[in-house]
mmCIF file of C-alpha atoms in Angstrom:
data_model
loop_
_atom_site.group_PDB
_atom_site.id
_atom_site.type_symbol
_atom_site.label_atom_id
_atom_site.label_comp_id
_atom_site.label_asym_id
_atom_site.label_seq_id
_atom_site.Cartn_x
_atom_site.Cartn_y
_atom_site.Cartn_z
ATOM 1 C CA MET A 1 53.797 72.619 -14.394
ATOM 2 C CA GLN A 2 52.582 76.066 -15.340
ATOM 3 C CA LYS A 3 55.227 78.790 -15.753
ATOM 4 C CA LYS A 4 54.781 82.112 -13.975
ATOM 5 C CA ILE A 5 55.407 85.619 -15.254
ATOM 6 C CA VAL A 6 55.296 88.782 -13.190
ATOM 7 C CA ALA A 7 54.511 91.858 -15.299
ATOM 8 C CA ILE A 8 55.246 95.175 -13.604
ATOM 9 C CA TYR A 9 53.671 98.268 -15.149
ATOM 10 C CA GLY A 10 55.696 101.320 -14.176
ATOM 11 C CA SER A 11 53.705 103.846 -16.149
ATOM 12 C CA TYR A 12 50.988 106.005 -14.664
ATOM 13 C CA ARG A 13 49.218 105.673 -18.033
ATOM 14 C CA LYS A 14 47.539 102.289 -18.227
ATOM 15 C CA ASN A 15 47.111 102.752 -21.970
ATOM 16 C CA GLY A 16 50.488 104.401 -22.554
ATOM 17 C CA ASN A 17 53.355 103.342 -24.760
ATOM 18 C CA SER A 18 55.313 101.189 -22.311
ATOM 19 C CA SER A 19 52.072 99.431 -21.310
ATOM 20 C CA PHE A 20 51.264 98.803 -24.978
ATOM 21 C CA ILE A 21 54.649 97.162 -25.562
ATOM 22 C CA LEU A 22 54.406 95.112 -22.364
ATOM 23 C CA ASN A 23 50.916 93.940 -23.372
ATOM 24 C CA THR A 24 52.198 93.070 -26.862
ATOM 25 C CA VAL A 25 54.795 90.773 -25.261
ATOM 26 C CA LEU A 26 52.194 89.216 -22.953
ATOM 27 C CA ASN A 27 49.621 88.745 -25.718
ATOM 28 C CA SER A 28 52.175 86.774 -27.731
ATOM 29 C CA ILE A 29 52.689 84.200 -24.986
ATOM 30 C CA ASN A 30 50.874 80.872 -24.984
ATOM 31 C CA LYS A 31 48.480 81.469 -22.055
ATOM 32 C CA GLU A 32 47.733 77.755 -21.698
ATOM 33 C CA VAL A 33 51.140 77.112 -20.163
ATOM 34 C CA VAL A 34 51.742 80.449 -18.447
ATOM 35 C CA GLU A 35 50.199 82.232 -15.480
ATOM 36 C CA ILE A 36 50.612 86.007 -15.698
ATOM 37 C CA GLN A 37 50.441 88.222 -12.626
ATOM 38 C CA LYS A 38 50.090 91.926 -13.452
ATOM 39 C CA TYR A 39 51.085 94.709 -11.083
ATOM 40 C CA TYR A 40 50.235 98.348 -11.806
ATOM 41 C CA LEU A 41 52.559 100.277 -9.509
ATOM 42 C CA SER A 42 50.367 103.377 -9.711
ATOM 43 C CA ASP A 43 47.520 101.389 -8.101
ATOM 44 C CA MET A 44 49.640 99.914 -5.333
ATOM 45 C CA ASN A 45 50.263 101.115 -1.805
ATOM 46 C CA ILE A 46 54.072 101.298 -1.671
ATOM 47 C CA SER A 47 55.758 103.437 0.970
ATOM 48 C CA SER A 48 59.253 104.869 0.758
ATOM 49 C CA CYS A 49 62.197 102.889 2.098
ATOM 50 C CA LYS A 50 63.105 104.022 5.620
ATOM 51 C CA GLY A 51 66.753 103.002 5.337
ATOM 52 C CA CYS A 52 66.416 101.104 8.627
ATOM 53 C CA PHE A 53 68.251 97.975 7.386
ATOM 54 C CA TYR A 54 65.679 95.651 8.979
ATOM 55 C CA CYS A 55 65.793 93.636 5.746
ATOM 56 C CA ARG A 56 69.532 92.994 6.126
ATOM 57 C CA LYS A 57 68.763 90.455 8.838
ATOM 58 C CA ASN A 58 65.208 89.541 7.808
ATOM 59 C CA GLU A 59 63.849 88.345 4.480
ATOM 60 C CA ASN A 60 61.157 90.997 4.421
ATOM 61 C CA CYS A 61 60.747 94.702 4.939
ATOM 62 C CA ILE A 62 59.597 96.173 8.230
ATOM 63 C CA ILE A 63 56.967 98.145 6.273
ATOM 64 C CA ARG A 64 53.767 96.186 5.697
ATOM 65 C CA ASP A 65 52.329 97.234 2.342
ATOM 66 C CA ASP A 66 51.844 95.946 -1.210
ATOM 67 C CA MET A 67 55.574 95.334 -1.699
ATOM 68 C CA ASP A 68 55.200 92.169 0.388
ATOM 69 C CA THR A 69 52.964 90.657 -2.284
ATOM 70 C CA LEU A 70 55.091 91.919 -5.172
ATOM 71 C CA ILE A 71 58.334 90.528 -3.728
ATOM 72 C CA LYS A 72 56.718 87.134 -3.040
ATOM 73 C CA SER A 73 55.406 87.031 -6.605
ATOM 74 C CA ILE A 74 58.817 87.957 -8.029
ATOM 75 C CA LYS A 75 60.502 85.223 -5.983
ATOM 76 C CA ASN A 76 57.995 82.648 -7.265
ATOM 77 C CA ALA A 77 58.127 83.801 -10.893
ATOM 78 C CA ASP A 78 60.019 82.177 -13.735
ATOM 79 C CA LYS A 79 60.243 85.443 -15.708
ATOM 80 C CA VAL A 80 59.803 89.130 -14.930
ATOM 81 C CA ILE A 81 58.827 91.907 -17.336
ATOM 82 C CA ILE A 82 59.145 95.536 -16.222
ATOM 83 C CA SER A 83 57.980 98.630 -18.096
ATOM 84 C CA ILE A 84 59.936 101.740 -17.200
ATOM 85 C CA PRO A 85 58.936 105.161 -18.495
ATOM 86 C CA ILE A 86 61.784 107.675 -18.484
ATOM 87 C CA PHE A 87 60.887 110.927 -16.716
ATOM 88 C CA MET A 88 63.530 113.625 -16.281
ATOM 89 C CA PHE A 89 66.400 111.388 -17.466
ATOM 90 C CA GLN A 90 65.559 108.415 -15.230
ATOM 91 C CA ALA A 91 62.758 106.069 -14.195
ATOM 92 C CA SER A 92 59.406 107.421 -13.104
ATOM 93 C CA GLY A 93 58.954 107.902 -9.364
ATOM 94 C CA ASN A 94 56.958 104.742 -8.764
ATOM 95 C CA ILE A 95 59.669 102.614 -10.419
ATOM 96 C CA LYS A 96 62.334 104.223 -8.223
ATOM 97 C CA LEU A 97 60.146 103.650 -5.172
ATOM 98 C CA MET A 98 59.827 99.957 -6.111
ATOM 99 C CA LEU A 99 63.578 99.614 -6.727
ATOM 100 C CA ASP A 100 64.379 101.029 -3.299
ATOM 101 C CA ARG A 101 61.954 98.589 -1.715
ATOM 102 C CA LEU A 102 63.475 95.561 -3.500
ATOM 103 C CA TYR A 103 66.318 95.730 -0.998
ATOM 104 C CA PRO A 104 64.966 92.646 0.885
ATOM 105 C CA LEU A 105 66.078 90.573 -2.127
ATOM 106 C CA LEU A 106 69.612 90.993 -0.746
ATOM 107 C CA GLU A 107 71.231 89.946 2.497
ATOM 108 C CA GLY A 108 74.547 90.894 4.050
ATOM 109 C CA GLU A 109 76.240 94.002 5.369
ATOM 110 C CA ASN A 110 78.427 96.860 4.163
ATOM 111 C CA GLY A 111 78.143 96.187 0.447
ATOM 112 C CA LEU A 112 78.983 92.482 0.815
ATOM 113 C CA TYR A 113 75.562 91.440 -0.339
ATOM 114 C CA THR A 114 74.327 88.122 -1.617
ATOM 115 C CA LYS A 115 71.071 87.448 -3.460
ATOM 116 C CA ARG A 116 68.169 85.862 -1.663
ATOM 117 C CA MET A 117 66.599 84.530 -4.843
ATOM 118 C CA ASN A 118 67.735 82.697 -7.943
ATOM 119 C CA ASP A 119 68.285 84.907 -10.970
ATOM 120 C CA LYS A 120 65.101 85.718 -12.865
ATOM 121 C CA ASP A 121 65.139 86.117 -16.637
ATOM 122 C CA THR A 122 63.937 89.660 -17.117
ATOM 123 C CA ILE A 123 62.724 91.839 -19.968
ATOM 124 C CA VAL A 124 62.868 95.603 -19.535
ATOM 125 C CA ILE A 125 60.748 97.953 -21.631
ATOM 126 C CA TYR A 126 61.648 101.633 -21.684
ATOM 127 C CA SER A 127 59.617 104.480 -23.106
ATOM 128 C CA GLN A 128 61.206 107.864 -23.602
ATOM 129 C CA GLY A 129 60.418 111.134 -25.301
ATOM 130 C CA SER A 130 63.813 111.363 -26.978
ATOM 131 C CA PRO A 131 63.951 110.128 -30.582
ATOM 132 C CA ASN A 132 67.434 108.653 -30.023
ATOM 133 C CA ASN A 133 67.634 105.073 -28.660
ATOM 134 C CA ASP A 134 70.941 105.900 -26.968
ATOM 135 C CA SER A 135 69.867 109.095 -25.182
ATOM 136 C CA PHE A 136 69.639 107.372 -21.802
ATOM 137 C CA SER A 137 72.004 104.451 -22.413
ATOM 138 C CA LYS A 138 74.171 105.305 -19.383
ATOM 139 C CA TYR A 139 71.107 105.311 -17.147
ATOM 140 C CA MET A 140 69.874 102.037 -18.654
ATOM 141 C CA GLU A 141 73.290 100.475 -18.053
ATOM 142 C CA LEU A 142 73.158 101.615 -14.421
ATOM 143 C CA ASN A 143 69.692 100.043 -14.122
ATOM 144 C CA LYS A 144 71.009 96.816 -15.623
ATOM 145 C CA THR A 145 73.737 96.710 -12.980
ATOM 146 C CA SER A 146 71.271 97.440 -10.169
ATOM 147 C CA PHE A 147 68.800 94.833 -11.389
ATOM 148 C CA SER A 148 71.573 92.263 -11.792
ATOM 149 C CA LEU A 149 72.738 92.757 -8.202
ATOM 150 C CA LEU A 150 69.172 92.062 -7.052
ATOM 151 C CA GLY A 151 68.859 88.882 -9.144
ATOM 152 C CA PHE A 152 67.203 90.129 -12.336
ATOM 153 C CA ASP A 153 69.038 88.826 -15.399
ATOM 154 C CA ILE A 154 68.067 91.187 -18.229
ATOM 155 C CA LYS A 155 67.716 89.113 -21.392
ATOM 156 C CA ASN A 156 66.010 91.705 -23.594
ATOM 157 C CA THR A 157 65.581 95.460 -23.593
ATOM 158 C CA LEU A 158 63.004 97.237 -25.723
ATOM 159 C CA ILE A 159 63.039 101.016 -26.157
ATOM 160 C CA CYS A 160 60.095 103.047 -27.400
ATOM 161 C CA THR A 161 61.347 106.440 -28.537
ATOM 162 C CA LYS A 162 59.297 109.591 -29.213
ATOM 163 C CA SER A 163 56.830 108.388 -26.613
ATOM 164 C CA ASN A 164 55.559 111.703 -25.314
ATOM 165 C CA ASN A 165 52.413 111.018 -27.331
ATOM 166 C CA ILE A 166 50.154 108.065 -26.645
ATOM 167 C CA GLY A 167 50.040 105.806 -29.684
ATOM 168 C CA THR A 168 53.697 106.078 -30.649
ATOM 169 C CA ALA A 169 54.387 102.453 -29.699
ATOM 170 C CA LYS A 170 51.316 101.182 -31.548
ATOM 171 C CA ASN A 171 52.513 102.908 -34.720
ATOM 172 C CA ASN A 172 56.047 101.524 -34.422
ATOM 173 C CA LEU A 173 55.623 98.252 -36.319
ATOM 174 C CA ASP A 174 59.269 97.233 -35.880
ATOM 175 C CA LEU A 175 59.079 97.612 -32.103
ATOM 176 C CA SER A 176 55.752 95.753 -31.975
ATOM 177 C CA SER A 177 57.267 92.945 -34.034
ATOM 178 C CA GLN A 178 60.238 92.714 -31.647
ATOM 179 C CA ALA A 179 57.859 92.583 -28.665
ATOM 180 C CA GLU A 180 55.760 89.825 -30.267
ATOM 181 C CA ASN A 181 58.861 87.810 -31.086
ATOM 182 C CA ILE A 182 60.114 88.059 -27.503
ATOM 183 C CA GLY A 183 56.744 86.881 -26.187
ATOM 184 C CA LYS A 184 56.543 83.938 -28.599
ATOM 185 C CA HIS A 185 60.027 82.719 -27.670
ATOM 186 C CA LEU A 186 60.058 83.599 -23.988
ATOM 187 C CA PHE A 187 60.162 80.010 -22.739
ATOM 188 C CA GLU A 188 62.379 78.435 -25.378
#
């Protein structure tokens, strides 16, 4: 049976640094045994969460837009890879919009939530302008907690620093090597 990967591109730049690293991971995977579904958030119609709690009692959101397809794909995936550019100390707006709309992956009331899907092995790729890997470590830890509550089990995190300029990731041979290695061993 063919394995499924959902790749979520959070950058507005389709040829940016986080996209380059995500593509390096994907290009290292044996395509004969893997189906890859790519989602460019900047091309998708995703509305803001209304905070109506419809999804607390239903397995979907009351809003009918592209999140329906993305959530179904995530639920059916074996692995998830998410690229997250850091803007103003946190994820870009379209990533935050997606995170808010992943609420249907949980059920329950008043913080007593349970997951509606089995945990998904997840790789997160960050790109940031700061040259220090640890500059946003507290934010990344918060993301890890949030993703975990939703059912995303982060197995690897890659960080592209100094990424204000396109091409930084391509010139970082160590980071590219790490990305290739993750892709080659993703299903071991």
